[in-house]
Tab-separated table of C-alpha atoms in Angstrom:
chain	number	residue	atom	x	y	z
A	227	MET	CA	133.251	1.889	-30.268
A	228	LYS	CA	135.640	4.739	-29.542
A	229	LEU	CA	139.089	4.093	-30.957
A	230	GLN	CA	141.854	3.611	-28.395
A	231	LEU	CA	145.414	2.314	-28.620
A	232	THR	CA	144.216	-0.750	-26.704
A	233	SER	CA	141.393	-1.442	-29.172
A	234	PRO	CA	141.693	-4.897	-30.798
A	235	VAL	CA	143.157	-4.553	-34.261
A	236	LYS	CA	140.385	-6.714	-35.731
A	237	PHE	CA	137.952	-3.807	-35.258
A	238	LEU	CA	139.960	-1.477	-37.475
A	239	LYS	CA	138.545	-0.787	-40.914
A	240	GLY	CA	140.174	-2.949	-43.552
A	241	VAL	CA	141.292	-5.730	-41.193
A	242	GLY	CA	138.729	-8.490	-40.627
A	243	PRO	CA	139.261	-11.917	-39.015
A	244	LYS	CA	141.739	-13.409	-41.518
A	245	ARG	CA	143.910	-10.321	-41.678
A	246	ALA	CA	143.761	-9.989	-37.869
A	247	GLU	CA	145.085	-13.547	-37.620
A	248	ALA	CA	147.970	-12.676	-39.939
A	249	LEU	CA	148.706	-9.496	-37.968
A	250	GLN	CA	148.783	-11.514	-34.771
A	251	ARG	CA	151.653	-13.564	-36.185
A	252	LEU	CA	153.587	-10.280	-36.297
A	253	GLY	CA	152.697	-9.516	-32.682
A	254	ILE	CA	150.061	-6.950	-33.706
A	255	ARG	CA	146.986	-7.463	-31.548
A	256	THR	CA	145.897	-3.893	-30.814
A	257	ALA	CA	145.738	-0.590	-32.653
A	258	GLY	CA	148.740	0.534	-30.618
A	259	ASP	CA	150.715	-2.498	-31.778
A	260	LEU	CA	150.009	-1.470	-35.365
A	261	LEU	CA	151.220	2.065	-34.645
A	262	TYR	CA	154.457	0.742	-33.153
A	263	HIS	CA	155.026	-1.768	-35.959
A	264	VAL	CA	157.789	0.335	-37.462
A	265	PRO	CA	159.496	-0.264	-40.825
A	266	HIS	CA	162.661	-2.361	-40.759
A	267	ARG	CA	164.114	-0.514	-43.744
A	268	TYR	CA	163.380	2.295	-46.177
A	269	LEU	CA	163.599	2.604	-49.909
A	270	ASP	CA	164.968	6.005	-50.854
A	271	ALA	CA	163.812	6.558	-54.412
A	272	THR	CA	166.237	9.460	-54.732
A	273	THR	CA	169.218	7.113	-54.416
A	274	VAL	CA	168.194	4.264	-56.727
A	275	THR	CA	169.625	4.098	-60.214
A	276	PRO	CA	167.531	5.924	-62.847
A	277	LEU	CA	166.377	3.456	-65.485
A	278	ALA	CA	168.217	5.227	-68.308
A	279	ARG	CA	171.511	5.082	-66.378
A	280	ALA	CA	171.471	1.343	-65.709
A	281	ALA	CA	174.769	0.145	-67.210
A	282	VAL	CA	175.388	-3.252	-68.786
A	283	ASN	CA	177.277	-5.730	-66.549
A	284	GLN	CA	176.399	-3.778	-63.406
A	285	GLU	CA	174.170	-4.704	-60.473
A	286	VAL	CA	171.472	-2.047	-60.036
A	287	THR	CA	168.338	-1.262	-58.069
A	288	CYS	CA	165.670	0.667	-59.962
A	289	VAL	CA	162.123	1.847	-59.404
A	290	GLY	CA	159.585	2.435	-62.147
A	291	ARG	CA	155.983	2.122	-63.238
A	292	VAL	CA	155.047	-0.915	-65.326
A	293	VAL	CA	153.926	0.344	-68.748
A	294	SER	CA	153.621	-3.009	-70.524
A	295	THR	CA	153.900	-6.746	-69.849
A	296	GLY	CA	153.965	-9.931	-71.867
A	297	VAL	CA	155.260	-13.483	-72.198
A	298	LEU	CA	157.609	-14.239	-75.076
A	299	PRO	CA	158.699	-17.748	-76.181
A	300	THR	CA	162.283	-18.503	-77.131
A	301	ARG	CA	163.595	-20.856	-79.812
A	302	ARG	CA	164.405	-23.429	-77.144
A	303	GLY	CA	160.851	-23.395	-75.843
A	304	LEU	CA	161.610	-21.306	-72.771
A	305	ARG	CA	158.939	-18.764	-71.929
A	306	VAL	CA	160.168	-15.378	-70.695
A	307	PHE	CA	158.017	-12.929	-68.786
A	308	ARG	CA	158.916	-9.334	-69.577
A	309	ALA	CA	157.812	-5.995	-68.149
A	310	VAL	CA	158.828	-2.547	-69.289
A	311	LEU	CA	159.370	0.018	-66.526
A	312	LYS	CA	159.264	3.768	-66.871
A	313	ASP	CA	160.575	6.602	-64.700
A	314	GLU	CA	161.435	10.231	-65.335
A	315	SER	CA	164.695	9.218	-67.062
A	316	GLY	CA	163.256	6.755	-69.538
A	317	LEU	CA	162.391	3.088	-70.083
A	318	LEU	CA	164.023	-0.238	-69.196
A	319	GLU	CA	162.941	-3.781	-69.958
A	320	CYS	CA	162.942	-6.444	-67.243
A	321	ALA	CA	163.152	-10.112	-68.174
A	322	TRP	CA	162.347	-13.205	-66.065
A	323	PRO	CA	163.351	-16.309	-68.101
A	324	GLY	CA	161.274	-19.370	-67.257
A	325	ARG	CA	158.818	-17.466	-65.038
A	326	PRO	CA	155.716	-16.850	-67.155
A	327	PHE	CA	153.508	-17.172	-64.045
A	328	LEU	CA	154.620	-13.673	-63.019
A	329	GLU	CA	152.068	-12.388	-65.523
A	330	ARG	CA	149.476	-13.005	-62.784
A	331	GLN	CA	151.437	-10.935	-60.226
A	332	ILE	CA	152.958	-8.015	-62.117
A	333	LYS	CA	150.388	-5.748	-63.727
A	334	LYS	CA	150.483	-2.609	-65.831
A	335	GLY	CA	150.507	0.535	-63.704
A	336	GLN	CA	152.190	-1.003	-60.661
A	337	LEU	CA	155.174	0.720	-59.068
A	338	LEU	CA	157.953	-1.857	-59.062
A	339	LEU	CA	161.314	-2.113	-57.310
A	340	VAL	CA	163.767	-4.410	-59.132
A	341	THR	CA	167.293	-5.485	-58.220
A	342	GLY	CA	169.612	-7.463	-60.450
A	343	PRO	CA	172.292	-7.450	-63.153
A	344	VAL	CA	171.931	-5.532	-66.421
A	345	ARG	CA	172.649	-7.390	-69.671
A	346	TYR	CA	172.376	-6.689	-73.386
A	347	TYR	CA	169.983	-9.024	-75.215
A	348	HIS	CA	168.288	-7.450	-78.222
A	349	GLY	CA	168.622	-4.268	-76.215
A	350	LYS	CA	169.509	-3.372	-72.667
A	351	GLN	CA	167.505	-5.207	-70.004
A	352	ILE	CA	167.691	-6.082	-66.320
A	353	VAL	CA	167.252	-9.643	-65.070
A	354	PRO	CA	165.788	-9.115	-61.574
A	355	ARG	CA	166.906	-11.370	-58.757
A	356	GLU	CA	164.370	-9.637	-56.540
A	357	PHE	CA	161.331	-7.498	-57.118
A	358	ILE	CA	158.859	-5.756	-54.818
A	359	VAL	CA	155.516	-4.298	-55.795
A	360	LEU	CA	155.637	-0.938	-54.051
A	361	ALA	CA	152.249	0.355	-55.124
A	362	GLU	CA	149.236	-0.624	-57.158
A	363	PRO	CA	148.126	1.368	-60.225
A	364	ASP	CA	145.729	3.560	-58.251
A	365	ASP	CA	148.240	4.370	-55.469
A	366	ASP	CA	150.024	7.716	-55.340
A	367	THR	CA	152.916	6.342	-53.277
A	368	GLU	CA	155.499	7.709	-55.639
A	369	SER	CA	154.717	11.215	-54.355
A	370	ASN	CA	156.799	10.322	-51.310
A	371	PRO	CA	160.421	9.612	-52.290
A	372	VAL	CA	161.066	7.540	-49.142
A	373	LEU	CA	159.013	4.350	-48.925
A	374	PRO	CA	158.832	2.401	-45.639
A	375	VAL	CA	159.204	-1.370	-45.931
A	376	TYR	CA	157.543	-3.244	-43.066
A	377	PRO	CA	158.159	-6.695	-41.600
A	378	ALA	CA	155.567	-8.920	-43.273
A	379	THR	CA	154.207	-12.444	-42.908
A	380	GLU	CA	152.459	-15.106	-44.921
A	381	GLY	CA	149.171	-13.774	-46.235
A	382	LEU	CA	150.062	-10.142	-45.508
A	383	THR	CA	152.568	-8.280	-47.656
A	384	HIS	CA	154.580	-5.269	-46.559
A	385	ARG	CA	152.580	-3.220	-49.061
A	386	GLN	CA	149.302	-4.200	-47.404
A	387	ILE	CA	150.726	-3.386	-43.992
A	388	ARG	CA	151.920	0.002	-45.231
A	389	ALA	CA	148.461	0.770	-46.632
A	390	LEU	CA	146.845	-0.268	-43.341
A	391	VAL	CA	149.195	1.923	-41.299
A	392	GLN	CA	148.679	4.915	-43.577
A	393	GLN	CA	144.918	4.426	-43.463
A	394	HIS	CA	144.770	4.685	-39.657
A	395	LEU	CA	147.822	6.792	-38.827
A	396	ASP	CA	145.972	10.121	-38.624
A	397	ALA	CA	143.463	8.645	-36.189
A	398	LEU	CA	146.050	6.882	-34.009
A	399	LEU	CA	148.612	9.661	-33.591
A	400	PRO	CA	146.346	11.954	-31.504
A	401	LEU	CA	145.922	9.089	-29.017
A	402	VAL	CA	149.654	9.050	-28.234
A	403	HIS	CA	150.767	10.554	-24.919
A	404	ASP	CA	154.435	11.397	-24.456
A	405	PRO	CA	155.595	10.153	-21.023
A	406	HIS	CA	158.662	12.421	-21.022
A	407	PRO	CA	158.163	16.072	-20.033
A	408	THR	CA	159.486	18.845	-22.241
A	409	PRO	CA	162.573	19.664	-20.076
A	410	PHE	CA	163.585	15.989	-20.103
A	411	ARG	CA	163.253	15.817	-23.899
A	412	ALA	CA	165.261	19.011	-24.266
A	413	THR	CA	168.060	17.678	-22.063
A	414	HIS	CA	168.362	14.476	-24.092
A	415	ARG	CA	167.651	16.143	-27.459
A	416	LEU	CA	164.552	14.060	-28.138
A	417	ILE	CA	161.687	14.945	-30.421
A	418	GLU	CA	158.094	14.556	-29.267
A	419	LEU	CA	156.784	10.979	-29.395
A	420	ARG	CA	153.873	11.745	-31.701
A	421	GLN	CA	156.219	13.417	-34.158
A	422	ALA	CA	158.651	10.490	-33.963
A	423	LEU	CA	155.953	7.988	-34.882
A	424	GLU	CA	154.810	10.119	-37.795
A	425	LEU	CA	158.380	10.428	-39.079
A	426	VAL	CA	159.048	6.684	-39.046
A	427	HIS	CA	155.822	6.000	-40.951
A	428	ARG	CA	155.790	9.052	-43.247
A	429	PRO	CA	159.347	10.268	-43.744
A	430	ARG	CA	160.053	12.811	-46.451
A	431	LYS	CA	163.722	11.889	-46.317
A	432	VAL	CA	165.789	9.146	-44.724
A	433	GLU	CA	167.163	11.550	-42.111
A	434	ASP	CA	163.598	12.132	-40.866
A	435	ALA	CA	163.083	8.403	-40.388
A	436	GLU	CA	166.347	8.079	-38.463
A	437	LEU	CA	165.335	10.975	-36.214
A	438	GLY	CA	162.100	9.193	-35.360
A	439	ARG	CA	163.836	5.851	-34.886
A	440	ARG	CA	166.307	7.446	-32.488
A	441	ARG	CA	163.463	8.598	-30.244
A	442	LEU	CA	161.797	5.174	-30.290
A	443	ALA	CA	165.133	3.474	-29.571
A	444	PHE	CA	165.671	5.785	-26.601
A	445	ASP	CA	162.240	4.887	-25.209
A	446	GLU	CA	162.940	1.170	-25.603
A	447	LEU	CA	166.252	1.459	-23.770
A	448	PHE	CA	164.677	3.712	-21.128
A	449	ASP	CA	161.914	1.145	-20.496
A	450	GLN	CA	164.480	-1.643	-20.161
A	451	GLN	CA	166.424	0.407	-17.626
A	452	LEU	CA	163.243	1.043	-15.638
A	453	VAL	CA	162.422	-2.667	-15.578
A	454	GLN	CA	165.943	-3.545	-14.470
A	455	ALA	CA	165.961	-0.814	-11.819
A	456	ARG	CA	162.667	-2.071	-10.426
A	457	ALA	CA	163.946	-5.657	-10.452
A	458	ARG	CA	167.046	-4.581	-8.503
A	459	HIS	CA	164.863	-2.601	-6.104
A	460	LEU	CA	162.611	-5.590	-5.423
A	461	ALA	CA	165.553	-8.026	-5.177
A	462	LYS	CA	167.286	-5.875	-2.583
A	463	ARG	CA	164.185	-5.825	-0.415
A	464	ALA	CA	163.214	-9.446	-0.901
A	465	ARG	CA	165.820	-10.498	1.655
A	466	ALA	CA	167.901	-8.315	3.950
A	467	GLY	CA	171.611	-8.128	3.243
A	468	ILE	CA	174.551	-8.195	5.649
A	469	ARG	CA	175.205	-4.837	7.245
A	470	PHE	CA	178.973	-4.803	7.611
A	471	GLU	CA	180.605	-2.525	10.146
A	472	LEU	CA	183.321	-0.230	8.862
A	473	LYS	CA	186.215	-1.003	11.236
A	474	ARG	CA	189.103	0.229	9.050
A	475	GLU	CA	191.495	-2.406	10.421
A	476	LEU	CA	192.628	-4.555	7.528
A	477	THR	CA	191.583	-2.049	4.846
A	478	THR	CA	193.707	0.728	6.354
A	479	ARG	CA	196.718	-1.569	6.690
A	480	LEU	CA	196.315	-2.683	3.058
A	481	LYS	CA	196.239	0.919	1.872
A	482	GLU	CA	199.395	1.707	3.865
A	483	HIS	CA	201.321	-1.265	2.418
A	484	LEU	CA	200.221	-0.987	-1.205
A	485	PRO	CA	203.230	-0.598	-3.519
A	486	PHE	CA	201.304	2.044	-5.489
A	487	GLU	CA	198.867	4.896	-4.997
A	488	LEU	CA	195.191	4.242	-5.662
A	489	THR	CA	193.767	6.159	-8.614
A	490	ALA	CA	190.837	8.501	-8.232
A	491	ASP	CA	188.554	6.010	-10.001
A	492	GLN	CA	189.674	3.197	-7.703
A	493	ARG	CA	189.034	5.300	-4.592
A	494	HIS	CA	185.619	6.263	-5.941
A	495	ALA	CA	184.702	2.617	-6.630
A	496	ILE	CA	185.890	1.540	-3.160
A	497	ARG	CA	183.776	4.244	-1.503
A	498	GLU	CA	180.640	3.207	-3.395
A	499	ILE	CA	181.165	-0.485	-2.654
A	500	THR	CA	181.811	0.309	1.024
A	501	ASP	CA	178.607	2.331	1.200
A	502	ASP	CA	176.692	-0.632	-0.251
A	503	MET	CA	178.263	-3.160	2.105
A	504	THR	CA	177.608	-1.056	5.214
A	505	ALA	CA	173.941	-0.591	4.243
A	506	PRO	CA	171.243	-3.098	5.304
A	507	LEU	CA	170.305	-3.932	1.690
A	508	ARG	CA	171.942	-6.521	-0.536
A	509	MET	CA	174.481	-5.135	-2.974
A	510	HIS	CA	173.935	-5.444	-6.744
A	511	ARG	CA	176.934	-3.913	-8.430
A	512	LEU	CA	179.021	-4.505	-11.557
A	513	LEU	CA	182.584	-3.182	-11.568
A	514	MET	CA	183.797	-2.501	-15.100
A	515	GLY	CA	187.235	-1.563	-16.317
A	516	ASP	CA	189.861	-2.347	-18.936
A	517	VAL	CA	192.666	-4.823	-18.324
A	518	GLY	CA	195.216	-3.370	-15.913
A	519	THR	CA	192.938	-0.743	-14.356
A	520	GLY	CA	193.088	-2.311	-10.882
A	521	LYS	CA	189.769	-4.110	-10.498
A	522	THR	CA	191.395	-6.839	-8.392
A	523	VAL	CA	192.688	-4.458	-5.731
A	524	VAL	CA	189.251	-2.813	-5.522
A	525	ALA	CA	187.735	-6.270	-4.962
A	526	LEU	CA	190.370	-6.960	-2.316
A	527	PHE	CA	189.250	-3.953	-0.261
A	528	ALA	CA	185.697	-5.363	-0.312
A	529	MET	CA	187.004	-8.789	0.728
A	530	LEU	CA	188.926	-7.332	3.646
A	531	LEU	CA	185.870	-5.390	4.809
A	532	ALA	CA	184.067	-8.749	5.016
A	533	ALA	CA	187.042	-10.327	6.797
A	534	GLU	CA	187.078	-7.486	9.384
A	535	ASN	CA	183.510	-8.543	10.227
A	536	ASP	CA	184.531	-12.231	10.667
A	537	TYR	CA	183.231	-13.325	7.267
A	538	GLN	CA	185.096	-15.144	4.539
A	539	ALA	CA	185.386	-13.901	0.961
A	540	ALA	CA	186.173	-15.556	-2.365
A	541	ILE	CA	187.166	-14.561	-5.886
A	542	MET	CA	185.798	-16.835	-8.596
A	543	ALA	CA	187.599	-17.034	-11.943
A	544	PRO	CA	186.409	-18.575	-15.233
A	545	THR	CA	189.751	-20.351	-15.894
A	546	GLU	CA	192.399	-21.989	-13.740
A	547	LEU	CA	195.073	-19.763	-15.270
A	548	LEU	CA	193.208	-16.631	-14.209
A	549	ALA	CA	192.578	-18.132	-10.758
A	550	GLU	CA	196.321	-18.732	-10.353
A	551	GLN	CA	197.055	-15.160	-11.448
A	552	HIS	CA	194.588	-13.799	-8.906
A	553	GLY	CA	196.073	-16.083	-6.266
A	554	ALA	CA	199.569	-14.765	-6.932
A	555	THR	CA	198.342	-11.144	-6.844
A	556	LEU	CA	196.452	-11.611	-3.568
A	557	THR	CA	199.374	-13.448	-1.962
A	558	ARG	CA	201.710	-10.584	-2.821
A	559	LEU	CA	199.357	-7.843	-1.617
A	560	LEU	CA	198.308	-9.629	1.579
A	561	GLU	CA	201.796	-10.711	2.674
A	562	PRO	CA	202.415	-7.474	4.695
A	563	LEU	CA	199.127	-8.145	6.529
A	564	ALA	CA	200.145	-11.720	7.420
A	565	ILE	CA	197.075	-13.081	5.651
A	566	ARG	CA	197.342	-16.233	3.543
A	567	PRO	CA	194.800	-16.742	0.722
A	568	GLU	CA	193.817	-20.274	-0.283
A	569	LEU	CA	193.704	-21.442	-3.896
A	570	LEU	CA	191.169	-24.098	-4.959
A	571	LEU	CA	191.554	-25.457	-8.512
A	572	GLY	CA	189.578	-27.994	-10.486
A	573	ARG	CA	192.680	-30.017	-11.387
A	574	MET	CA	193.561	-30.665	-7.733
A	575	THR	CA	193.169	-34.174	-6.408
A	576	ALA	CA	190.292	-34.990	-4.113
A	577	ALA	CA	192.616	-35.064	-1.125
A	578	GLU	CA	194.064	-31.631	-1.993
A	579	LYS	CA	190.613	-30.129	-2.370
A	580	THR	CA	189.505	-31.644	0.948
A	581	ALA	CA	192.535	-30.171	2.694
A	582	VAL	CA	191.849	-26.697	1.276
A	583	ARG	CA	188.171	-26.855	2.280
A	584	GLN	CA	189.095	-27.970	5.789
A	585	ARG	CA	191.484	-25.060	6.207
A	586	LEU	CA	188.818	-22.669	4.956
A	587	ALA	CA	186.174	-24.185	7.249
A	588	SER	CA	188.432	-24.053	10.314
A	589	PRO	CA	190.791	-21.072	10.054
A	590	PRO	CA	193.337	-20.604	12.836
A	591	PRO	CA	192.036	-18.474	15.724
A	592	SER	CA	194.730	-15.841	15.271
A	593	SER	CA	193.657	-12.784	13.254
A	594	SER	CA	196.895	-13.018	11.364
A	595	ALA	CA	195.729	-16.243	9.741
A	596	ARG	CA	192.528	-14.969	8.186
A	597	THR	CA	191.910	-16.486	4.755
A	598	PRO	CA	189.991	-14.296	2.309
């Protein structure tokens, strides 16, 4: 069967039914899923502490090949598993008190990552709180100073996942098609998708991995924006909106009586909102701005456009305090227009709420008594 990104992962060499089941727990069902299963962190072997420079009473992270192992008993009957690591700088002993069973897991020739405090006990040694087998004796992983560490699951270690990715990477990369044309990538300073995937799986330095991750992050955000744009597009057309008529009655009078000049950003926001409200489609818009930038007055122009077309408008607030502040602001701004806003609060009595709702349901016939 010809390999495709949609090919079930169970048909890849080195997978099989049990491993395919474990991969599925990670959301990897196809060959493409395996390609996009990117590392969640990287081990930069150039930044770890050389074994010979591990200082007593310090917390260190070291990488080295296991050159010998053994279990030693203590006078108190405690059995200590020990492994001696070697790198270009020298040797360092690792000790795991009370964990002799590690003799079945840590073998001579493995490439080991260890993290823990350094102590002096018949010589300098590290007592690892954590260890990771980075490579088996026959692996040449140490030729790459940056090692990807993948999200793993029960029955499938990150090392096995890394080996599986490396085994099939050269065959999967040519199947990748970049959806963004070259001019688009140049504008947004993006590398080609195939190159990005290779860099996240086979980085020569951490900066390479970050370059690839940046491209993949852009694509993820881009896809989310496309989905949201399509959702807005479909929502607008699912049901027709109200096509308000631009009469410039109340809105012009408000602008003339404002005690301040509108900023350029406020005028721009009002124009865009007006264009939406006078169109036949429903408006989906979020107005953002810092405190004090005049969002309320922009909303008021939209409310008055609705009122000019014999509709009512409301401002909803998450707290009663904010509702009272909005009420005071609207009362002050609408006073020159002879328009009285109504305030409906949760703490009002039932009779007070009923009275407010009745006034809103049956506003006076005079235009001067409109209630936004």
